[in-house]
Coordinates of C-alpha atoms in Angstrom, one line a residue:
M1 CA 164.5 81.9 122.0
A2 CA 164.3 85.3 123.7
P3 CA 167.2 87.6 123.4
H4 CA 168.9 88.5 126.5
S5 CA 170.1 92.2 126.2
T6 CA 168.9 95.4 127.4
P7 CA 168.2 98.0 124.9
R8 CA 169.8 101.4 125.0
Q9 CA 169.0 104.6 123.1
S10 CA 170.8 105.3 119.8
G11 CA 174.0 107.2 119.7
F12 CA 177.3 106.6 121.0
S13 CA 177.6 108.8 124.1
R14 CA 180.3 111.2 124.8
R15 CA 181.6 108.9 127.8
T16 CA 181.7 106.1 125.1
L17 CA 184.2 108.0 122.9
L18 CA 186.1 109.6 125.6
R19 CA 186.0 109.1 129.3
S20 CA 187.7 111.3 131.9
T21 CA 188.4 110.7 135.7
A22 CA 188.4 113.3 138.2
A23 CA 192.0 113.4 138.1
G24 CA 192.0 114.3 134.4
L25 CA 192.9 111.0 132.9
V26 CA 191.7 110.8 129.3
I27 CA 190.5 107.0 128.7
A28 CA 190.1 105.5 125.2
P29 CA 186.9 103.9 124.2
G30 CA 186.4 100.5 125.8
L31 CA 188.3 101.2 128.9
V32 CA 187.0 102.2 132.4
A33 CA 189.0 103.4 135.4
C34 CA 189.0 101.6 138.7
S35 CA 190.4 103.0 141.9
K36 CA 193.6 101.3 143.2
D37 CA 195.8 102.1 146.2
N38 CA 198.5 103.4 143.8
G39 CA 196.1 105.2 141.6
P40 CA 193.6 104.6 138.8
A41 CA 194.0 101.3 136.9
L42 CA 192.5 100.7 133.5
V43 CA 190.3 97.5 132.7
R44 CA 188.5 96.6 129.6
Q45 CA 184.8 97.4 129.5
R46 CA 182.7 94.7 127.7
P47 CA 180.9 95.8 124.8
T48 CA 177.0 95.5 124.8
L49 CA 174.5 94.4 122.2
T50 CA 172.1 97.1 122.8
H51 CA 169.0 96.6 120.8
G52 CA 168.9 92.7 120.4
V53 CA 169.5 90.9 117.1
A54 CA 167.5 90.6 113.8
V55 CA 167.5 88.2 110.7
G56 CA 166.9 89.4 107.3
D57 CA 166.7 88.3 103.6
P58 CA 166.9 84.6 104.0
R59 CA 168.6 82.4 101.4
S60 CA 168.8 78.5 101.0
D61 CA 172.2 78.5 102.7
G62 CA 171.8 81.3 105.4
A63 CA 170.6 84.8 106.0
L64 CA 171.8 88.2 107.2
I65 CA 172.3 88.7 110.9
W66 CA 172.1 92.3 112.2
A67 CA 173.2 93.9 115.5
R68 CA 174.3 97.0 117.3
S69 CA 177.1 97.6 119.8
D70 CA 177.4 100.5 122.2
Q71 CA 181.2 100.9 121.5
P72 CA 183.6 99.8 118.6
A73 CA 183.7 96.1 118.5
K74 CA 183.7 93.4 116.0
L75 CA 180.5 91.6 115.1
I76 CA 180.7 87.6 115.5
V77 CA 178.0 85.2 114.8
E78 CA 178.0 81.6 115.5
T79 CA 175.5 79.0 114.0
A80 CA 174.5 75.5 114.8
A81 CA 171.9 73.0 114.4
T82 CA 170.9 72.8 118.0
E83 CA 170.8 75.3 120.9
S84 CA 173.8 73.5 122.6
F85 CA 175.9 75.1 119.6
T86 CA 177.9 71.7 119.2
D87 CA 180.0 72.0 116.2
A88 CA 179.2 75.7 115.7
K89 CA 180.4 77.6 112.6
R90 CA 181.9 80.9 113.3
F91 CA 181.5 84.1 111.0
E92 CA 183.3 87.3 111.6
G93 CA 181.3 90.3 110.7
P94 CA 182.5 93.9 110.3
M95 CA 183.7 96.4 113.0
L96 CA 180.7 98.1 114.4
T97 CA 181.7 101.8 114.8
P98 CA 180.1 105.2 115.2
D99 CA 180.2 105.7 111.5
S100 CA 177.2 103.4 111.2
D101 CA 175.7 104.2 114.7
G102 CA 177.2 101.0 116.0
T103 CA 175.1 99.0 113.7
G104 CA 176.1 96.3 111.2
R105 CA 175.3 92.9 109.7
V106 CA 177.0 89.7 108.2
R107 CA 175.6 87.1 105.9
V108 CA 176.0 83.7 107.3
N109 CA 176.2 81.0 104.6
G110 CA 177.1 77.3 103.9
L111 CA 174.2 76.1 105.9
P112 CA 171.8 73.4 105.1
A113 CA 168.7 74.3 103.1
G114 CA 165.2 74.1 104.6
S115 CA 166.4 73.7 108.2
Q116 CA 166.3 75.4 111.5
V117 CA 169.3 77.3 112.5
H118 CA 170.3 78.4 116.0
Y119 CA 172.5 81.5 116.0
R120 CA 174.6 83.1 118.9
V121 CA 175.8 86.9 118.5
T122 CA 178.6 88.3 120.5
L123 CA 180.9 91.3 120.2
E124 CA 184.7 91.3 120.4
G125 CA 186.0 94.8 121.7
D126 CA 189.4 96.1 121.9
G127 CA 191.7 93.9 123.8
G128 CA 189.6 90.8 123.5
A129 CA 186.7 92.0 125.9
T130 CA 183.7 90.0 124.8
S131 CA 180.1 90.9 125.3
E132 CA 177.3 88.6 126.5
A133 CA 175.7 86.5 123.9
V134 CA 172.3 87.2 122.4
T135 CA 170.6 84.1 120.7
G136 CA 168.0 83.3 118.2
V137 CA 166.7 81.1 115.4
F138 CA 165.8 81.3 111.8
R139 CA 165.0 79.0 108.9
T140 CA 166.9 78.6 105.6
V141 CA 165.0 78.7 102.5
P142 CA 163.9 75.1 101.2
T143 CA 165.1 73.8 97.8
A144 CA 162.4 71.3 97.6
A145 CA 158.5 71.9 97.8
S146 CA 157.4 72.3 101.3
D147 CA 155.0 74.1 103.6
I148 CA 155.6 77.9 103.8
S149 CA 154.1 80.3 106.2
L150 CA 154.8 84.2 106.0
L151 CA 153.3 87.1 107.7
W152 CA 153.0 90.7 106.4
S153 CA 152.0 94.2 107.9
G154 CA 153.3 97.7 108.3
D155 CA 152.9 100.8 110.3
V156 CA 154.7 101.0 113.8
V157 CA 154.3 103.6 116.3
G158 CA 152.1 106.1 114.4
Q159 CA 149.5 108.8 115.1
G160 CA 151.1 109.4 118.5
Y161 CA 150.5 105.7 119.7
G162 CA 153.9 104.5 120.8
I163 CA 154.9 101.7 123.3
N164 CA 152.3 101.6 125.9
P165 CA 153.4 99.9 129.3
D166 CA 150.1 99.5 130.4
L167 CA 149.5 97.0 127.6
G168 CA 152.8 95.2 127.9
G169 CA 154.0 97.0 124.9
M170 CA 153.4 96.0 121.2
K171 CA 152.0 92.6 122.0
I172 CA 151.0 92.2 118.3
F173 CA 154.5 91.1 117.6
S174 CA 154.1 88.4 120.3
A175 CA 150.9 87.4 118.6
M176 CA 152.7 86.9 115.3
A177 CA 155.7 85.3 116.6
A178 CA 153.3 82.5 118.2
R179 CA 152.2 81.6 114.6
D180 CA 155.8 80.5 113.9
P181 CA 156.2 82.1 110.4
H182 CA 159.0 81.3 108.2
F183 CA 159.5 85.0 107.5
F184 CA 157.8 88.4 107.8
I185 CA 157.3 91.2 105.0
H186 CA 157.5 94.5 106.7
S187 CA 155.5 96.6 104.1
G188 CA 156.9 99.8 105.2
D189 CA 156.2 102.7 107.7
S190 CA 158.8 100.9 110.1
I191 CA 159.0 104.0 112.0
Y192 CA 157.0 107.4 112.1
A193 CA 159.9 110.1 111.9
D194 CA 157.3 112.7 111.6
G195 CA 155.2 111.5 114.5
P196 CA 156.5 112.8 117.9
L197 CA 155.1 111.0 121.1
K198 CA 153.8 112.7 124.3
E199 CA 153.7 110.8 127.6
S200 CA 149.9 110.5 127.4
V201 CA 147.1 111.0 125.0
T202 CA 143.3 111.7 126.0
L203 CA 141.1 109.7 123.5
P204 CA 137.9 111.0 122.4
D205 CA 136.1 108.5 124.9
G206 CA 138.2 109.9 127.9
R207 CA 140.5 106.8 128.1
I208 CA 144.1 107.7 128.5
W209 CA 146.8 106.2 126.1
R210 CA 150.3 106.2 127.7
N211 CA 153.5 106.2 126.1
T212 CA 157.2 105.5 126.9
V213 CA 158.9 108.4 125.4
S214 CA 162.7 109.1 124.4
P215 CA 164.5 112.3 123.2
A216 CA 164.5 111.2 119.7
K217 CA 160.8 110.6 119.7
S218 CA 159.7 113.9 121.3
A219 CA 160.2 115.9 118.1
V220 CA 159.9 115.4 114.3
A221 CA 163.1 113.8 113.1
Q222 CA 165.3 116.2 110.9
T223 CA 168.9 115.1 111.8
L224 CA 170.5 111.9 111.2
D225 CA 170.6 110.9 114.7
Q226 CA 166.9 111.8 115.3
F227 CA 166.1 109.4 112.5
R228 CA 168.4 106.7 114.0
G229 CA 166.6 107.4 117.3
N230 CA 163.3 106.4 116.0
Y231 CA 164.5 102.9 115.1
A232 CA 166.2 102.8 118.6
Y233 CA 163.0 103.6 120.3
N234 CA 161.0 100.9 118.4
L235 CA 163.5 98.3 119.5
T236 CA 163.1 99.2 123.4
D237 CA 160.0 97.1 123.0
E238 CA 160.5 93.5 124.1
N239 CA 158.0 91.9 122.0
Y240 CA 159.6 93.5 118.9
R241 CA 162.9 92.4 119.8
R242 CA 161.8 88.9 120.6
F243 CA 160.3 88.7 117.2
N244 CA 163.3 90.0 115.4
S245 CA 165.4 87.4 117.0
T246 CA 163.2 84.5 115.7
V247 CA 161.5 85.6 112.5
A248 CA 163.4 86.5 109.3
Q249 CA 162.3 89.8 107.7
I250 CA 162.0 91.1 104.2
V251 CA 161.8 94.8 104.7
Q252 CA 160.8 97.7 102.7
W253 CA 160.1 101.5 103.2
D254 CA 157.2 103.8 102.6
D255 CA 156.6 107.4 103.5
H256 CA 156.8 107.9 107.3
E257 CA 160.3 106.6 107.4
T258 CA 160.9 110.2 106.0
V259 CA 157.8 112.4 106.3
N260 CA 154.1 111.9 105.5
N261 CA 153.4 111.5 101.7
W262 CA 157.0 112.4 100.8
Y263 CA 158.2 112.7 97.1
H264 CA 161.2 113.9 95.3
G265 CA 161.4 117.6 95.2
G266 CA 158.8 118.2 97.7
Q267 CA 158.6 120.6 100.7
V268 CA 157.4 119.8 104.2
A269 CA 154.5 122.4 105.2
E270 CA 155.8 125.2 107.4
S271 CA 153.2 124.4 110.0
K272 CA 154.8 120.9 110.8
G273 CA 157.5 122.1 112.9
Y274 CA 160.4 121.5 110.6
T275 CA 163.4 123.8 110.1
E276 CA 164.8 121.5 107.3
R277 CA 161.9 121.6 104.8
S278 CA 163.5 119.8 101.9
M279 CA 162.0 116.3 101.5
D280 CA 165.1 115.1 99.5
T281 CA 167.4 116.2 102.4
L282 CA 165.3 114.4 105.0
A283 CA 165.1 111.3 102.7
T284 CA 168.9 111.1 102.3
R285 CA 169.1 111.1 106.2
S286 CA 166.3 108.8 106.5
W287 CA 167.7 106.4 103.9
Q288 CA 171.0 106.1 105.8
A289 CA 169.3 105.3 109.1
F290 CA 166.9 102.9 107.4
H291 CA 169.8 100.9 106.1
E292 CA 172.0 101.2 109.2
W293 CA 168.9 99.8 111.6
M294 CA 167.1 97.3 109.4
P295 CA 168.3 93.8 108.4
L296 CA 169.0 94.3 104.7
E297 CA 172.1 94.8 102.6
P298 CA 171.9 97.6 99.9
K299 CA 174.5 95.7 97.7
E300 CA 171.9 92.9 97.4
A301 CA 169.2 95.0 95.8
V302 CA 168.8 95.6 92.1
D303 CA 169.4 99.4 92.4
G304 CA 171.8 99.1 95.4
R305 CA 169.1 100.4 97.4
L306 CA 166.0 98.3 98.0
Y307 CA 163.9 96.6 95.2
R308 CA 164.9 93.0 95.0
K309 CA 163.6 89.4 94.6
I310 CA 163.8 86.8 97.3
S311 CA 163.4 83.3 96.0
Y312 CA 161.9 80.9 98.4
G313 CA 162.1 77.5 97.0
P314 CA 160.0 76.1 94.0
L315 CA 156.8 77.3 95.5
L316 CA 157.5 81.1 96.0
D317 CA 159.2 84.1 94.7
V318 CA 158.9 87.3 96.6
F319 CA 159.2 90.7 94.5
V320 CA 160.0 93.6 96.9
L321 CA 159.1 97.0 95.5
D322 CA 160.0 100.5 96.2
M323 CA 157.1 102.6 95.2
R324 CA 158.4 105.9 96.8
A325 CA 161.8 106.6 95.5
Y326 CA 160.9 106.5 92.0
K327 CA 157.3 107.9 91.9
D328 CA 156.7 111.5 90.5
K329 CA 155.3 114.3 92.7
N330 CA 152.0 114.1 94.5
N331 CA 149.8 115.8 91.9
E332 CA 146.3 115.3 90.0
N333 CA 147.9 112.0 88.8
R334 CA 146.4 112.2 85.2
S335 CA 149.5 112.8 82.9
A336 CA 150.2 110.3 80.2
D337 CA 153.7 109.4 81.6
G338 CA 153.2 109.3 85.4
K339 CA 155.7 107.1 87.5
I340 CA 155.1 104.8 90.5
F341 CA 157.9 102.4 89.9
G342 CA 160.2 104.1 87.4
A343 CA 161.1 102.7 84.1
A344 CA 164.0 100.5 85.2
Q345 CA 161.9 99.0 88.1
T346 CA 158.9 98.4 85.9
Q347 CA 161.0 96.4 83.5
W348 CA 162.6 94.5 86.2
L349 CA 159.3 93.4 87.6
I350 CA 157.9 92.5 84.2
E351 CA 160.9 90.3 83.4
G352 CA 161.2 88.9 86.8
L353 CA 157.6 87.7 86.8
R354 CA 158.0 86.5 83.4
D355 CA 161.1 84.4 84.2
S356 CA 159.9 83.2 87.6
K357 CA 159.4 79.4 87.9
A358 CA 157.8 79.4 91.1
T359 CA 154.3 78.3 91.7
W360 CA 153.3 81.5 93.5
K361 CA 154.7 85.1 92.8
I362 CA 154.1 87.5 95.6
V363 CA 154.5 91.2 94.8
A364 CA 155.1 93.2 98.1
N365 CA 153.7 96.7 96.9
D366 CA 154.1 99.2 99.6
L367 CA 151.3 101.2 98.2
P368 CA 147.7 99.6 97.4
L369 CA 147.0 99.5 93.6
G370 CA 143.4 100.5 93.3
L371 CA 142.6 102.3 96.6
V372 CA 142.2 106.2 96.3
V373 CA 144.7 107.7 98.6
K374 CA 144.8 111.6 98.5
D375 CA 147.6 113.7 99.7
G376 CA 146.1 115.1 102.8
E377 CA 149.1 117.4 103.3
Q378 CA 147.7 119.6 100.2
K379 CA 144.9 121.8 101.3
D380 CA 142.9 121.7 97.9
R381 CA 142.6 117.7 98.1
T382 CA 143.1 117.4 94.5
A383 CA 146.6 115.5 94.8
F384 CA 147.1 111.8 95.0
E385 CA 150.0 109.9 96.5
G386 CA 149.3 106.3 95.1
P387 CA 148.7 104.8 91.8
A388 CA 144.8 105.4 91.9
N389 CA 143.4 108.9 90.9
A390 CA 139.7 108.5 91.5
D391 CA 139.0 108.3 87.7
P392 CA 137.4 105.1 86.9
G393 CA 138.3 105.5 83.3
L394 CA 141.3 104.1 81.3
P395 CA 144.7 104.2 82.9
S396 CA 146.4 107.7 83.4
G397 CA 149.1 109.1 85.6
R398 CA 150.7 106.4 87.6
E399 CA 148.1 103.9 86.5
V400 CA 150.0 103.6 83.3
E401 CA 152.8 101.8 84.8
I402 CA 150.5 99.5 86.7
A403 CA 148.5 98.8 83.4
R404 CA 152.1 97.9 81.8
V405 CA 152.8 95.3 84.4
L406 CA 149.3 94.0 84.5
G407 CA 149.4 93.7 80.7
A408 CA 152.6 91.9 80.4
I409 CA 151.6 89.4 83.1
K410 CA 148.8 88.4 81.0
S411 CA 150.7 88.5 77.4
N412 CA 153.6 86.4 79.2
K413 CA 151.0 84.0 80.6
V414 CA 152.3 84.4 84.2
S415 CA 150.1 82.6 86.7
G416 CA 150.0 82.8 90.6
V417 CA 150.8 86.6 91.1
V418 CA 149.3 87.8 94.4
W419 CA 149.8 91.3 95.7
L420 CA 150.5 92.1 99.4
T421 CA 150.2 95.7 100.8
A422 CA 149.7 97.8 103.9
D423 CA 149.7 101.6 104.1
V424 CA 146.0 102.4 104.6
H425 CA 145.7 101.3 108.3
Y426 CA 143.0 98.8 108.0
T427 CA 142.6 95.1 106.5
A428 CA 140.9 94.1 103.3
A429 CA 140.7 91.7 100.4
H430 CA 140.3 93.1 96.9
H431 CA 139.5 91.1 93.7
Y432 CA 140.6 92.7 90.4
S433 CA 138.8 91.6 87.4
P434 CA 138.7 92.8 83.7
E435 CA 135.0 92.1 83.6
R436 CA 134.5 95.2 86.0
A437 CA 137.4 97.3 84.6
A438 CA 137.8 100.1 82.2
F439 CA 141.2 98.6 81.3
K440 CA 140.5 95.1 80.1
D441 CA 144.0 93.8 79.1
F442 CA 144.8 91.8 82.3
D443 CA 144.0 88.6 84.1
E444 CA 142.1 88.7 87.3
F445 CA 144.2 88.8 90.5
W446 CA 143.9 89.5 94.2
E447 CA 145.4 92.1 96.5
F448 CA 145.4 91.9 100.2
V449 CA 145.7 94.7 102.5
S450 CA 146.8 94.5 106.2
G451 CA 147.8 96.9 109.0
P452 CA 148.5 98.7 111.1
L453 CA 150.9 97.0 113.6
N454 CA 150.8 99.7 116.2
A455 CA 149.4 102.9 115.0
G456 CA 146.1 104.8 114.5
A457 CA 143.5 102.7 112.5
F458 CA 141.6 104.3 109.6
G459 CA 139.5 103.7 106.6
P460 CA 138.1 102.4 104.4
N461 CA 139.2 104.0 101.2
D462 CA 137.2 104.4 98.0
L463 CA 138.1 102.1 95.1
D464 CA 139.1 103.3 91.8
G465 CA 137.4 101.3 89.0
T466 CA 140.1 101.4 86.3
F467 CA 141.3 97.9 87.1
G468 CA 137.8 96.7 88.4
P469 CA 138.5 96.1 92.1
E470 CA 135.9 94.6 94.3
A471 CA 136.1 94.7 98.1
V472 CA 135.3 91.2 99.0
F473 CA 136.2 91.9 102.7
V474 CA 136.9 95.0 104.7
H475 CA 137.8 95.3 108.4
A476 CA 138.0 99.0 109.4
P477 CA 137.2 101.0 112.5
P478 CA 133.8 102.8 112.8
T479 CA 135.8 106.0 113.7
Q480 CA 139.1 107.4 112.2
N481 CA 142.3 107.2 114.1
A482 CA 141.1 104.5 116.4
S483 CA 143.7 103.7 119.0
P484 CA 145.6 100.5 119.5
L485 CA 143.7 100.1 122.9
D486 CA 141.1 98.2 120.9
G487 CA 143.3 95.5 119.3
A488 CA 140.5 94.5 117.0
F489 CA 141.6 97.1 114.5
Q490 CA 145.3 96.5 114.5
H491 CA 146.1 93.9 111.9
F492 CA 148.6 91.5 110.2
G493 CA 148.1 89.1 107.3
E494 CA 149.1 85.6 107.0
V495 CA 149.9 83.4 103.8
R496 CA 150.3 79.6 103.9
I497 CA 151.4 77.5 101.1
D498 CA 150.8 73.8 101.2
G499 CA 153.9 72.0 100.1
K500 CA 151.8 69.1 98.8
S501 CA 148.7 70.6 97.0
R502 CA 150.6 73.9 96.5
E503 CA 147.4 75.6 97.5
L504 CA 147.8 79.2 98.9
T505 CA 145.7 80.5 101.8
V506 CA 145.5 84.1 102.9
N507 CA 144.3 84.9 106.5
L508 CA 143.6 88.3 107.7
C509 CA 144.1 88.6 111.3
D510 CA 143.5 91.0 114.2
A511 CA 146.2 91.9 116.7
T512 CA 145.4 88.7 118.9
G513 CA 145.9 86.5 116.1
N514 CA 142.1 86.0 115.5
V515 CA 141.4 85.1 111.8
L516 CA 138.6 87.5 110.5
F517 CA 138.7 86.3 106.8
T518 CA 140.2 83.6 104.8
Q519 CA 140.7 83.3 101.2
R520 CA 142.0 80.1 99.5
L521 CA 143.6 80.1 95.9
S522 CA 144.3 77.2 93.7
P523 CA 147.6 76.9 91.8
A524 CA 147.7 77.0 88.0
H525 CA 147.8 73.4 86.3

C-alpha cells in the first residue's frame, strides 16, 4: 500500500522552531496565527510525516517502524491483520524532536509469527493535533519452515546520477517491490555523501541526464545537517518511499555514507572540496545521520552500532557485517595482522555460524572477499581497500581474518553458508574452491555480487587467487561509469528458499527485474 505523505527536506526550519507574525507575536512550535477581528488567534498546526515510513529488522513477533516529523510530536503506530484496522493494536513511540532531526522508531511486538501485518503511522503533536496517517505492510518472521524471498543490492545516487524526473525517479525500487520480497538487505552506500549533484550531466554519447537537486546534495557532506540532507534527498523519490513502506529492510553501511574509501585515521584529499578533512570526524557525523534516518536500532547490534544477526525462522539466519568501522588503513595489505572485521567481530561471526541451527546462513558482507579493489584515491595505486591484495599466494593482510573465518566454518562443519555483497557496481556469481586456491583449509562456497541500484556502473574487477574464486557469471558495462539511463547495468539480487525442499535459488536481475543468471543450491543432508 503506497504511503500518502509529501516529502520535505531535512532540517527543522526556523519557522518550525519559532514563528513570528507581522505584529511581533512570538509563537511556539506547532501553533500558527490566524487573523480574527479582535486580533491574531492561535490554532494548532498538524504535524506532518515528511518522508514516508520504513520497516526494519523484522522479528517473529514484529519489526521496527521508522518515521520523521516536521515538528516535535509523538510517534504512534497501529497494527492490524487487515487494512480496515479492526481490533488494531496501538504502540506509542518516542517524541520526535530536532535532537534527532525529527526521526525516530518504535519496535512493534506481540504480533503473530509468519503473518502479514498492516500498520498505520500517525503523529500526535502538542495539544492533540494529529497528522494524516501513512500506511504500509510487512511480514513477521516465520517460526516454521516456509518459503522465503529476499532481495539485496546497494549504491544509491552515486557518480552524479540522482533522481531523474525524465525516468520517473528510481524505478528499480518499484521493480523490486513488484517481486514481493519478505525483506531487503541494503548492502551499503545508501547515500553518496561525497557525491554532489548537478541539474544536468552530459554523457559521453551526448545524451543528457537530468537530476532533481537540493541544497544538501549540491556540495560534499561535511556538517551533520548535510549528511542528514543526503538521506532526506533520496526519500523524495516516490518509488523508494513506497518500497520502504512495504518491504522490511536489513541495512548496513559502506564507505560513501562518509567519504569514498574511508578508514580510521585517514585524511580526505585536499582536491575534493572538503574543509573538514578528518575522516574520523566525518564518520562520526555520518554515523549519527545513518542511525537517525535508517530503520535500525543501535542497541540491538552486538557492538551497539551495526553488526548483528537476524534469525528468519528455521531455514535462514542473516549475519550482517561491518567491514568498514574495524578495518585497518588502506595500504599494500600485506601485513601479518591485517584487519577487516576486527578481533571481536571475527570471533562473533565464527561462533554465530558454528551455533546456527538454520539450514542456510547468509553472510551480508559489504566488501567482496576475492575481488581486487584498489584505493583509487591514492595516486600510487598500491593501496587496497578490501580484503584482497592482488597476491594469489597464502593469506596476508586482511585476508588473514577471512582465512580464519573460512577455516573455522570447515573445522566446525558448518553447512549452507552463502555470501552476499555489492560495492563494485556490477553483478556476478563467484564460486570459491580450495582446489584452485593457495589457501586450502576451507570448504567450497558461493559469493554473489549485485549492484548498483541507482549509480554509475563499473567493472569487472580482477580476482585474487588466494581463496580460489572463479567468475561463473559477470554482467558489467562495456564502458566505465555507465549511466542508469540504460537500466541493463543497474542490478539487484534475489534469494528464494523453498519451504519444502529447502533448496536455495539465487537470481541476479537487472533494473527491470529481468533475470540474468540463476544458481540453485541444495541443502546439506
